[in-house]
Short mmCIF file of N, CA and C in Angstrom, two decimals:
data_model
loop_
_atom_site.label_atom_id
_atom_site.label_comp_id
_atom_site.label_asym_id
_atom_site.label_seq_id
_atom_site.Cartn_x
_atom_site.Cartn_y
_atom_site.Cartn_z
N MET A 1 26.81 96.90 -28.02
CA MET A 1 27.27 98.27 -27.84
C MET A 1 27.29 98.97 -29.20
N LYS A 2 26.67 100.12 -29.24
CA LYS A 2 26.58 100.86 -30.49
C LYS A 2 27.89 101.61 -30.76
N PRO A 3 28.43 101.47 -31.98
CA PRO A 3 29.64 102.23 -32.33
C PRO A 3 29.35 103.73 -32.33
N ASP A 4 30.38 104.54 -32.06
CA ASP A 4 30.12 105.98 -32.02
C ASP A 4 29.87 106.53 -33.42
N ASP A 5 29.31 107.72 -33.45
CA ASP A 5 28.89 108.34 -34.71
C ASP A 5 30.04 108.56 -35.68
N LYS A 6 31.25 108.82 -35.17
CA LYS A 6 32.40 109.04 -36.06
C LYS A 6 32.72 107.77 -36.84
N ILE A 7 32.63 106.62 -36.18
CA ILE A 7 32.89 105.35 -36.86
C ILE A 7 31.82 105.10 -37.92
N ILE A 8 30.56 105.32 -37.57
CA ILE A 8 29.46 105.12 -38.52
C ILE A 8 29.63 106.05 -39.72
N ASP A 9 29.99 107.31 -39.46
CA ASP A 9 30.20 108.25 -40.57
C ASP A 9 31.33 107.79 -41.48
N LYS A 10 32.39 107.24 -40.89
CA LYS A 10 33.52 106.73 -41.69
C LYS A 10 33.07 105.54 -42.55
N ILE A 11 32.25 104.66 -41.98
CA ILE A 11 31.74 103.51 -42.73
C ILE A 11 30.88 103.98 -43.91
N LYS A 12 30.01 104.95 -43.67
CA LYS A 12 29.16 105.49 -44.74
C LYS A 12 30.01 106.10 -45.86
N LYS A 13 31.09 106.78 -45.46
CA LYS A 13 31.98 107.39 -46.46
C LYS A 13 32.66 106.30 -47.30
N ILE A 14 33.13 105.24 -46.65
CA ILE A 14 33.75 104.13 -47.39
C ILE A 14 32.75 103.53 -48.37
N MET A 15 31.52 103.31 -47.90
CA MET A 15 30.49 102.73 -48.77
C MET A 15 30.21 103.64 -49.96
N SER A 16 30.14 104.94 -49.69
CA SER A 16 29.79 105.88 -50.76
C SER A 16 30.88 106.01 -51.81
N GLU A 17 32.13 105.75 -51.43
CA GLU A 17 33.25 105.94 -52.35
C GLU A 17 33.81 104.65 -52.94
N ASN A 18 33.68 103.53 -52.23
CA ASN A 18 34.42 102.33 -52.63
C ASN A 18 33.58 101.12 -53.02
N GLU A 19 32.34 101.05 -52.63
CA GLU A 19 31.57 99.82 -52.83
C GLU A 19 30.90 99.73 -54.19
N SER A 20 30.74 100.83 -54.86
CA SER A 20 30.01 100.86 -56.12
C SER A 20 30.80 101.66 -57.15
N LEU A 21 30.51 101.42 -58.41
CA LEU A 21 31.12 102.24 -59.45
C LEU A 21 30.54 103.64 -59.45
N TYR A 22 29.41 103.84 -58.77
CA TYR A 22 28.75 105.14 -58.72
C TYR A 22 28.95 105.76 -57.35
N LYS A 23 29.58 106.91 -57.31
CA LYS A 23 29.83 107.61 -56.06
C LYS A 23 28.56 108.35 -55.64
N VAL A 24 28.25 108.29 -54.35
CA VAL A 24 27.05 108.93 -53.82
C VAL A 24 27.40 109.66 -52.53
N SER A 25 26.44 110.41 -52.02
CA SER A 25 26.61 111.07 -50.74
C SER A 25 26.51 110.04 -49.62
N PRO A 26 27.36 110.13 -48.60
CA PRO A 26 27.25 109.19 -47.48
C PRO A 26 25.88 109.20 -46.81
N SER A 27 25.17 110.32 -46.90
CA SER A 27 23.84 110.39 -46.28
C SER A 27 22.83 109.43 -46.92
N LEU A 28 23.15 108.92 -48.11
CA LEU A 28 22.28 107.93 -48.76
C LEU A 28 22.08 106.71 -47.86
N PHE A 29 23.05 106.43 -47.00
CA PHE A 29 23.00 105.24 -46.16
C PHE A 29 22.38 105.48 -44.78
N ASP A 30 21.98 106.72 -44.51
CA ASP A 30 21.33 107.01 -43.22
C ASP A 30 20.13 106.10 -42.96
N PRO A 31 19.23 105.91 -43.94
CA PRO A 31 18.08 105.02 -43.69
C PRO A 31 18.48 103.58 -43.36
N LEU A 32 19.56 103.07 -43.94
CA LEU A 32 20.02 101.71 -43.62
C LEU A 32 20.40 101.62 -42.16
N PHE A 33 21.14 102.62 -41.68
CA PHE A 33 21.60 102.59 -40.30
C PHE A 33 20.45 102.83 -39.32
N GLU A 34 19.39 103.49 -39.77
CA GLU A 34 18.20 103.65 -38.93
C GLU A 34 17.38 102.37 -38.88
N ALA A 35 17.32 101.65 -39.99
CA ALA A 35 16.49 100.43 -40.08
C ALA A 35 17.21 99.19 -39.55
N GLY A 36 18.53 99.23 -39.54
CA GLY A 36 19.31 98.04 -39.19
C GLY A 36 19.54 97.89 -37.70
N GLU A 37 20.16 96.76 -37.38
CA GLU A 37 20.48 96.41 -35.99
C GLU A 37 21.98 96.11 -35.92
N ILE A 38 22.65 96.67 -34.92
CA ILE A 38 24.07 96.41 -34.72
C ILE A 38 24.22 95.06 -34.00
N VAL A 39 25.05 94.18 -34.58
CA VAL A 39 25.28 92.85 -34.03
C VAL A 39 26.78 92.59 -34.02
N THR A 40 27.27 91.96 -32.96
CA THR A 40 28.68 91.56 -32.91
C THR A 40 28.76 90.05 -32.91
N PHE A 41 29.54 89.51 -33.85
CA PHE A 41 29.75 88.07 -33.95
C PHE A 41 31.13 87.74 -33.38
N PRO A 42 31.23 86.67 -32.59
CA PRO A 42 32.55 86.28 -32.09
C PRO A 42 33.40 85.67 -33.21
N ARG A 43 34.69 85.64 -32.99
CA ARG A 43 35.61 85.00 -33.94
C ARG A 43 35.15 83.57 -34.20
N GLY A 44 35.11 83.21 -35.47
CA GLY A 44 34.72 81.86 -35.85
C GLY A 44 33.23 81.66 -36.07
N TYR A 45 32.42 82.69 -35.80
CA TYR A 45 30.97 82.56 -35.96
C TYR A 45 30.62 82.44 -37.45
N MET A 46 29.80 81.47 -37.78
CA MET A 46 29.38 81.25 -39.16
C MET A 46 28.15 82.13 -39.42
N ILE A 47 28.35 83.23 -40.11
CA ILE A 47 27.28 84.18 -40.39
C ILE A 47 26.31 83.60 -41.42
N MET A 48 26.86 82.98 -42.45
CA MET A 48 26.04 82.33 -43.47
C MET A 48 26.62 80.95 -43.71
N LYS A 49 25.75 79.95 -43.69
CA LYS A 49 26.19 78.57 -43.92
C LYS A 49 25.79 78.12 -45.32
N ALA A 50 26.68 77.36 -45.94
CA ALA A 50 26.38 76.80 -47.26
C ALA A 50 25.14 75.93 -47.15
N GLY A 51 24.29 76.01 -48.18
CA GLY A 51 23.07 75.21 -48.20
C GLY A 51 21.87 75.88 -47.56
N ARG A 52 22.08 77.06 -46.98
CA ARG A 52 20.98 77.79 -46.34
C ARG A 52 20.79 79.14 -47.03
N GLN A 53 19.60 79.69 -46.86
CA GLN A 53 19.33 81.02 -47.41
C GLN A 53 19.69 82.08 -46.38
N LEU A 54 20.20 83.18 -46.84
CA LEU A 54 20.45 84.34 -45.99
C LEU A 54 19.96 85.55 -46.76
N ARG A 55 18.81 86.05 -46.37
CA ARG A 55 18.19 87.15 -47.11
C ARG A 55 18.62 88.52 -46.57
N ASP A 56 19.00 88.59 -45.31
CA ASP A 56 19.41 89.88 -44.74
C ASP A 56 20.70 90.36 -45.39
N VAL A 57 20.94 91.65 -45.25
CA VAL A 57 22.13 92.30 -45.80
C VAL A 57 22.95 92.81 -44.61
N TYR A 58 24.26 92.73 -44.73
CA TYR A 58 25.15 93.13 -43.64
C TYR A 58 26.12 94.19 -44.13
N VAL A 59 26.42 95.14 -43.25
CA VAL A 59 27.48 96.12 -43.49
C VAL A 59 28.51 95.91 -42.39
N ILE A 60 29.75 95.66 -42.77
CA ILE A 60 30.79 95.44 -41.76
C ILE A 60 31.20 96.79 -41.18
N ILE A 61 31.12 96.87 -39.86
CA ILE A 61 31.51 98.08 -39.14
C ILE A 61 32.93 97.94 -38.60
N ASP A 62 33.24 96.78 -38.05
CA ASP A 62 34.58 96.52 -37.52
C ASP A 62 34.84 95.02 -37.62
N GLY A 63 36.05 94.64 -37.99
CA GLY A 63 36.39 93.23 -38.06
C GLY A 63 36.69 92.78 -39.48
N LEU A 64 36.55 91.49 -39.70
CA LEU A 64 36.89 90.89 -40.98
C LEU A 64 36.03 89.65 -41.18
N VAL A 65 35.43 89.53 -42.36
CA VAL A 65 34.61 88.37 -42.69
C VAL A 65 35.24 87.67 -43.89
N GLY A 66 35.42 86.36 -43.76
CA GLY A 66 35.92 85.55 -44.86
C GLY A 66 34.77 84.87 -45.56
N SER A 67 34.87 84.81 -46.88
CA SER A 67 33.88 84.11 -47.70
C SER A 67 34.57 82.86 -48.24
N PHE A 68 33.99 81.68 -47.94
CA PHE A 68 34.61 80.41 -48.28
C PHE A 68 33.65 79.53 -49.06
N TYR A 69 34.21 78.63 -49.86
CA TYR A 69 33.41 77.58 -50.47
C TYR A 69 34.24 76.31 -50.49
N GLU A 70 33.58 75.19 -50.69
CA GLU A 70 34.28 73.91 -50.71
C GLU A 70 34.38 73.40 -52.14
N SER A 71 35.54 72.85 -52.45
CA SER A 71 35.79 72.24 -53.75
C SER A 71 36.41 70.88 -53.46
N GLY A 72 35.60 69.85 -53.59
CA GLY A 72 36.07 68.53 -53.21
C GLY A 72 36.29 68.51 -51.71
N SER A 73 37.48 68.16 -51.28
CA SER A 73 37.79 68.15 -49.85
C SER A 73 38.51 69.42 -49.40
N LYS A 74 38.67 70.37 -50.31
CA LYS A 74 39.37 71.62 -49.98
C LYS A 74 38.38 72.72 -49.61
N VAL A 75 38.79 73.55 -48.66
CA VAL A 75 38.06 74.77 -48.34
C VAL A 75 38.83 75.91 -49.01
N ILE A 76 38.13 76.66 -49.83
CA ILE A 76 38.76 77.72 -50.62
C ILE A 76 38.30 79.09 -50.11
N LEU A 77 39.26 79.97 -49.86
CA LEU A 77 38.93 81.34 -49.49
C LEU A 77 38.57 82.09 -50.76
N HIS A 78 37.35 82.58 -50.82
CA HIS A 78 36.88 83.33 -51.98
C HIS A 78 37.26 84.80 -51.86
N GLY A 79 37.19 85.34 -50.66
CA GLY A 79 37.52 86.74 -50.47
C GLY A 79 37.41 87.15 -49.02
N LEU A 80 37.89 88.35 -48.74
CA LEU A 80 37.81 88.93 -47.40
C LEU A 80 37.05 90.24 -47.49
N ALA A 81 36.20 90.46 -46.51
CA ALA A 81 35.41 91.69 -46.47
C ALA A 81 35.83 92.49 -45.24
N THR A 82 36.10 93.76 -45.45
CA THR A 82 36.59 94.66 -44.41
C THR A 82 35.53 95.71 -44.08
N PRO A 83 35.78 96.55 -43.06
CA PRO A 83 34.80 97.58 -42.70
C PRO A 83 34.39 98.44 -43.90
N GLY A 84 33.10 98.67 -44.00
CA GLY A 84 32.53 99.44 -45.10
C GLY A 84 31.99 98.57 -46.21
N THR A 85 32.24 97.27 -46.14
CA THR A 85 31.75 96.34 -47.17
C THR A 85 30.31 95.97 -46.88
N LEU A 86 29.49 96.00 -47.92
CA LEU A 86 28.11 95.53 -47.82
C LEU A 86 28.09 94.07 -48.30
N LEU A 87 27.65 93.18 -47.43
CA LEU A 87 27.57 91.75 -47.76
C LEU A 87 26.14 91.41 -48.13
N ILE A 88 25.97 90.90 -49.32
CA ILE A 88 24.66 90.46 -49.79
C ILE A 88 24.89 89.18 -50.60
N HIS A 89 24.14 88.14 -50.30
CA HIS A 89 24.31 86.91 -51.07
C HIS A 89 23.27 86.92 -52.17
N GLY A 90 23.72 87.07 -53.40
CA GLY A 90 22.83 87.23 -54.55
C GLY A 90 21.84 86.10 -54.73
N ALA A 91 22.30 84.86 -54.62
CA ALA A 91 21.39 83.73 -54.83
C ALA A 91 20.26 83.73 -53.81
N SER A 92 20.58 84.04 -52.56
CA SER A 92 19.56 84.06 -51.52
C SER A 92 18.68 85.30 -51.61
N PHE A 93 19.31 86.46 -51.79
CA PHE A 93 18.56 87.71 -51.77
C PHE A 93 17.67 87.86 -52.99
N PHE A 94 18.23 87.65 -54.17
CA PHE A 94 17.47 87.90 -55.39
C PHE A 94 16.69 86.70 -55.89
N ASN A 95 17.24 85.51 -55.74
CA ASN A 95 16.61 84.32 -56.32
C ASN A 95 16.04 83.34 -55.31
N VAL A 96 16.10 83.67 -54.03
CA VAL A 96 15.57 82.84 -52.94
C VAL A 96 16.13 81.41 -53.03
N LYS A 97 17.40 81.31 -53.32
CA LYS A 97 18.09 80.02 -53.42
C LYS A 97 19.06 79.88 -52.24
N PRO A 98 19.42 78.66 -51.90
CA PRO A 98 20.41 78.49 -50.84
C PRO A 98 21.80 78.90 -51.31
N SER A 99 22.62 79.25 -50.36
CA SER A 99 23.99 79.66 -50.65
C SER A 99 24.87 78.44 -50.90
N PHE A 100 25.88 78.61 -51.74
CA PHE A 100 26.89 77.58 -51.92
C PHE A 100 28.17 77.97 -51.16
N MET A 101 28.15 79.12 -50.52
CA MET A 101 29.31 79.62 -49.78
C MET A 101 28.95 79.75 -48.31
N HIS A 102 29.96 80.04 -47.53
CA HIS A 102 29.69 80.44 -46.16
C HIS A 102 30.57 81.63 -45.80
N TRP A 103 30.03 82.45 -44.90
CA TRP A 103 30.73 83.62 -44.42
C TRP A 103 31.06 83.38 -42.96
N GLU A 104 32.29 83.66 -42.59
CA GLU A 104 32.72 83.45 -41.21
C GLU A 104 33.43 84.70 -40.69
N ALA A 105 33.15 85.03 -39.42
CA ALA A 105 33.88 86.12 -38.76
C ALA A 105 35.29 85.63 -38.47
N VAL A 106 36.27 86.18 -39.17
CA VAL A 106 37.66 85.76 -39.01
C VAL A 106 38.20 86.25 -37.66
N VAL A 107 37.75 87.42 -37.24
CA VAL A 107 38.01 87.96 -35.90
C VAL A 107 36.65 88.42 -35.38
N ALA A 108 36.56 88.81 -34.11
CA ALA A 108 35.30 89.36 -33.61
C ALA A 108 34.89 90.50 -34.55
N THR A 109 33.66 90.46 -35.03
CA THR A 109 33.22 91.37 -36.08
C THR A 109 31.88 92.00 -35.73
N THR A 110 31.82 93.32 -35.86
CA THR A 110 30.58 94.06 -35.63
C THR A 110 30.00 94.44 -36.98
N VAL A 111 28.71 94.17 -37.14
CA VAL A 111 28.03 94.45 -38.40
C VAL A 111 26.72 95.19 -38.14
N LEU A 112 26.23 95.80 -39.19
CA LEU A 112 24.86 96.30 -39.22
C LEU A 112 24.07 95.28 -40.01
N ARG A 113 23.06 94.68 -39.39
CA ARG A 113 22.20 93.72 -40.09
C ARG A 113 20.92 94.45 -40.51
N VAL A 114 20.67 94.47 -41.82
CA VAL A 114 19.51 95.17 -42.37
C VAL A 114 18.56 94.14 -42.97
N PRO A 115 17.29 94.16 -42.58
CA PRO A 115 16.34 93.19 -43.14
C PRO A 115 16.18 93.35 -44.64
N ASP A 116 16.04 92.23 -45.33
CA ASP A 116 15.88 92.27 -46.79
C ASP A 116 14.65 93.07 -47.19
N SER A 117 13.59 93.04 -46.37
CA SER A 117 12.37 93.78 -46.71
C SER A 117 12.65 95.28 -46.79
N PHE A 118 13.50 95.79 -45.90
CA PHE A 118 13.84 97.21 -45.96
C PHE A 118 14.65 97.51 -47.22
N ILE A 119 15.64 96.66 -47.53
CA ILE A 119 16.47 96.89 -48.72
C ILE A 119 15.59 96.91 -49.97
N ARG A 120 14.67 95.96 -50.06
CA ARG A 120 13.78 95.90 -51.24
C ARG A 120 12.93 97.17 -51.35
N GLU A 121 12.39 97.62 -50.24
CA GLU A 121 11.57 98.83 -50.25
C GLU A 121 12.42 100.05 -50.63
N TYR A 122 13.63 100.12 -50.09
CA TYR A 122 14.51 101.25 -50.38
C TYR A 122 14.93 101.24 -51.86
N LEU A 123 15.14 100.07 -52.43
CA LEU A 123 15.45 99.96 -53.86
C LEU A 123 14.32 100.53 -54.71
N HIS A 124 13.08 100.28 -54.29
CA HIS A 124 11.91 100.77 -55.04
C HIS A 124 11.67 102.26 -54.84
N SER A 125 11.98 102.76 -53.65
CA SER A 125 11.62 104.14 -53.35
C SER A 125 12.74 105.15 -53.59
N CYS A 126 13.98 104.68 -53.70
CA CYS A 126 15.11 105.61 -53.85
C CYS A 126 15.93 105.24 -55.09
N HIS A 127 15.74 106.03 -56.14
CA HIS A 127 16.43 105.78 -57.40
C HIS A 127 17.96 105.79 -57.21
N GLU A 128 18.46 106.73 -56.43
CA GLU A 128 19.91 106.83 -56.23
C GLU A 128 20.47 105.57 -55.57
N PHE A 129 19.74 105.01 -54.60
CA PHE A 129 20.18 103.77 -53.95
C PHE A 129 20.16 102.62 -54.95
N ALA A 130 19.14 102.56 -55.79
CA ALA A 130 19.06 101.51 -56.81
C ALA A 130 20.24 101.59 -57.78
N ILE A 131 20.60 102.79 -58.19
CA ILE A 131 21.76 102.97 -59.08
C ILE A 131 23.04 102.56 -58.36
N TRP A 132 23.16 102.93 -57.09
CA TRP A 132 24.34 102.55 -56.32
C TRP A 132 24.45 101.02 -56.23
N MET A 133 23.33 100.34 -55.98
CA MET A 133 23.33 98.87 -55.91
C MET A 133 23.68 98.28 -57.27
N TYR A 134 23.20 98.89 -58.34
CA TYR A 134 23.56 98.43 -59.68
C TYR A 134 25.08 98.52 -59.88
N GLY A 135 25.68 99.60 -59.41
CA GLY A 135 27.13 99.76 -59.48
C GLY A 135 27.86 98.69 -58.68
N MET A 136 27.27 98.26 -57.57
CA MET A 136 27.85 97.15 -56.81
C MET A 136 27.80 95.87 -57.65
N ALA A 137 26.67 95.65 -58.32
CA ALA A 137 26.53 94.45 -59.17
C ALA A 137 27.58 94.47 -60.29
N GLU A 138 27.83 95.64 -60.86
CA GLU A 138 28.87 95.74 -61.89
C GLU A 138 30.23 95.37 -61.32
N ASN A 139 30.51 95.79 -60.10
CA ASN A 139 31.77 95.41 -59.45
C ASN A 139 31.88 93.90 -59.30
N VAL A 140 30.78 93.26 -58.92
CA VAL A 140 30.78 91.81 -58.75
C VAL A 140 31.06 91.13 -60.09
N ILE A 141 30.42 91.61 -61.15
CA ILE A 141 30.65 91.03 -62.48
C ILE A 141 32.11 91.18 -62.87
N MET A 142 32.70 92.35 -62.64
CA MET A 142 34.11 92.56 -62.96
C MET A 142 35.00 91.63 -62.14
N TYR A 143 34.63 91.40 -60.89
CA TYR A 143 35.39 90.50 -60.02
C TYR A 143 35.44 89.11 -60.62
N TYR A 144 34.30 88.63 -61.11
CA TYR A 144 34.25 87.28 -61.66
C TYR A 144 34.93 87.17 -63.03
N TRP A 145 35.13 88.27 -63.70
CA TRP A 145 35.84 88.25 -64.98
C TRP A 145 37.34 88.08 -64.77
N CYS A 146 37.82 88.46 -63.59
CA CYS A 146 39.26 88.31 -63.32
C CYS A 146 39.61 86.83 -63.23
N PRO A 147 40.82 86.47 -63.60
CA PRO A 147 41.22 85.07 -63.49
C PRO A 147 41.12 84.60 -62.04
N VAL A 148 40.62 83.40 -61.86
CA VAL A 148 40.41 82.85 -60.53
C VAL A 148 41.69 82.84 -59.72
N ASN A 149 42.82 82.51 -60.33
CA ASN A 149 44.06 82.41 -59.56
C ASN A 149 44.57 83.74 -59.03
N VAL A 150 44.01 84.85 -59.52
CA VAL A 150 44.41 86.15 -59.00
C VAL A 150 43.88 86.33 -57.59
N PHE A 151 42.72 85.77 -57.30
CA PHE A 151 42.09 85.98 -56.00
C PHE A 151 42.49 84.90 -55.01
N THR A 152 43.75 84.88 -54.69
CA THR A 152 44.26 83.98 -53.68
C THR A 152 44.19 84.68 -52.33
N TRP A 153 44.48 83.93 -51.31
CA TRP A 153 44.47 84.52 -49.97
C TRP A 153 45.45 85.68 -49.91
N LEU A 154 46.64 85.52 -50.48
CA LEU A 154 47.65 86.57 -50.42
C LEU A 154 47.16 87.85 -51.09
N PHE A 155 46.51 87.72 -52.25
CA PHE A 155 46.01 88.89 -52.95
C PHE A 155 44.93 89.58 -52.12
N SER A 156 44.07 88.80 -51.47
CA SER A 156 43.05 89.39 -50.61
C SER A 156 43.68 90.20 -49.49
N VAL A 157 44.75 89.68 -48.91
CA VAL A 157 45.45 90.41 -47.85
C VAL A 157 46.07 91.69 -48.41
N ILE A 158 46.66 91.62 -49.60
CA ILE A 158 47.25 92.81 -50.22
C ILE A 158 46.18 93.87 -50.43
N LEU A 159 44.98 93.47 -50.82
CA LEU A 159 43.89 94.43 -51.00
C LEU A 159 43.56 95.12 -49.69
N CYS A 160 43.70 94.42 -48.58
CA CYS A 160 43.39 94.99 -47.26
C CYS A 160 44.45 95.99 -46.81
N ILE A 161 45.66 95.89 -47.32
CA ILE A 161 46.77 96.69 -46.82
C ILE A 161 46.55 98.18 -47.07
N ASP A 162 45.86 98.54 -48.14
CA ASP A 162 45.63 99.95 -48.44
C ASP A 162 44.93 100.67 -47.29
N LYS A 163 43.86 100.06 -46.77
CA LYS A 163 43.12 100.64 -45.65
C LYS A 163 42.80 99.51 -44.66
N PRO A 164 43.83 99.00 -43.97
CA PRO A 164 43.59 97.84 -43.14
C PRO A 164 42.81 98.17 -41.87
N PRO A 165 41.91 97.28 -41.48
CA PRO A 165 41.31 97.42 -40.17
C PRO A 165 42.36 96.96 -39.15
N VAL A 166 42.88 97.88 -38.37
CA VAL A 166 44.00 97.61 -37.48
C VAL A 166 43.72 96.41 -36.58
N SER A 167 42.49 96.30 -36.08
CA SER A 167 42.16 95.21 -35.17
C SER A 167 42.40 93.84 -35.81
N VAL A 168 42.22 93.74 -37.11
CA VAL A 168 42.41 92.46 -37.80
C VAL A 168 43.87 92.04 -37.75
N PHE A 169 44.78 92.96 -38.08
CA PHE A 169 46.19 92.59 -38.12
C PHE A 169 46.76 92.39 -36.72
N VAL A 170 46.29 93.15 -35.74
CA VAL A 170 46.71 92.92 -34.36
C VAL A 170 46.24 91.54 -33.92
N SER A 171 45.00 91.20 -34.24
CA SER A 171 44.47 89.89 -33.88
C SER A 171 45.21 88.77 -34.59
N ALA A 172 45.58 88.99 -35.85
CA ALA A 172 46.30 87.96 -36.61
C ALA A 172 47.66 87.70 -35.99
N VAL A 173 48.35 88.77 -35.62
CA VAL A 173 49.68 88.63 -35.02
C VAL A 173 49.59 87.92 -33.68
N ARG A 174 48.54 88.20 -32.93
CA ARG A 174 48.38 87.58 -31.61
C ARG A 174 47.75 86.20 -31.69
N GLY A 175 47.48 85.71 -32.90
CA GLY A 175 46.92 84.38 -33.06
C GLY A 175 45.44 84.29 -32.73
N LYS A 176 44.73 85.41 -32.83
CA LYS A 176 43.32 85.42 -32.47
C LYS A 176 42.40 85.36 -33.67
N CYS A 177 42.93 85.13 -34.86
CA CYS A 177 42.09 84.98 -36.03
C CYS A 177 41.48 83.59 -36.02
N SER A 178 40.36 83.46 -36.67
CA SER A 178 39.70 82.17 -36.77
C SER A 178 40.62 81.17 -37.44
N PRO A 179 40.80 80.00 -36.82
CA PRO A 179 41.68 79.00 -37.44
C PRO A 179 41.19 78.58 -38.82
N PHE A 180 39.87 78.64 -39.05
CA PHE A 180 39.30 78.23 -40.32
C PHE A 180 39.87 79.05 -41.47
N ALA A 181 40.14 80.32 -41.21
CA ALA A 181 40.63 81.22 -42.27
C ALA A 181 42.00 80.80 -42.78
N TRP A 182 42.77 80.12 -41.97
CA TRP A 182 44.12 79.78 -42.38
C TRP A 182 44.18 78.52 -43.22
N TYR A 183 43.05 77.83 -43.42
CA TYR A 183 43.03 76.64 -44.26
C TYR A 183 43.03 77.00 -45.74
N ALA A 184 42.66 78.22 -46.05
CA ALA A 184 42.53 78.62 -47.45
C ALA A 184 43.87 78.68 -48.13
#
């Protein structure tokens, strides 16, 4: 089921203002939404598995995606992605390497899946999109400069509180979140 235009417009606005250090017009993302496919993953669905490549790019429309990695016998929550977040795995997308992380739908999650071939072409043909993506990369670099202990599960939840996806917290209260997310 396709989300209504008001929701898509809100997602584009979030992307234009929050995902990159460079602010752009929400219309910059119109081609992504034209080229992509809307997909809904059930709670607990493993969107990306460690050890595999994932070249496609995802934009979260509704729901919550957890990014996890394993350290010894522990599963560590790396971060949470909320509506308006663009998910791209750098090792797979840029370097054609397998992922060391996995992404899981913590609750039922609707995404826009955009083929990597479209993203690559758009990067070459649209300077503004390339600059916006560069700003996303700068955000990632700044994220990794922060002390690792700052990015605990609690801090990730606090980051969500500013603009929480209501469905996530309702699902969490009702016990409908993926059990895997609570191991972190």
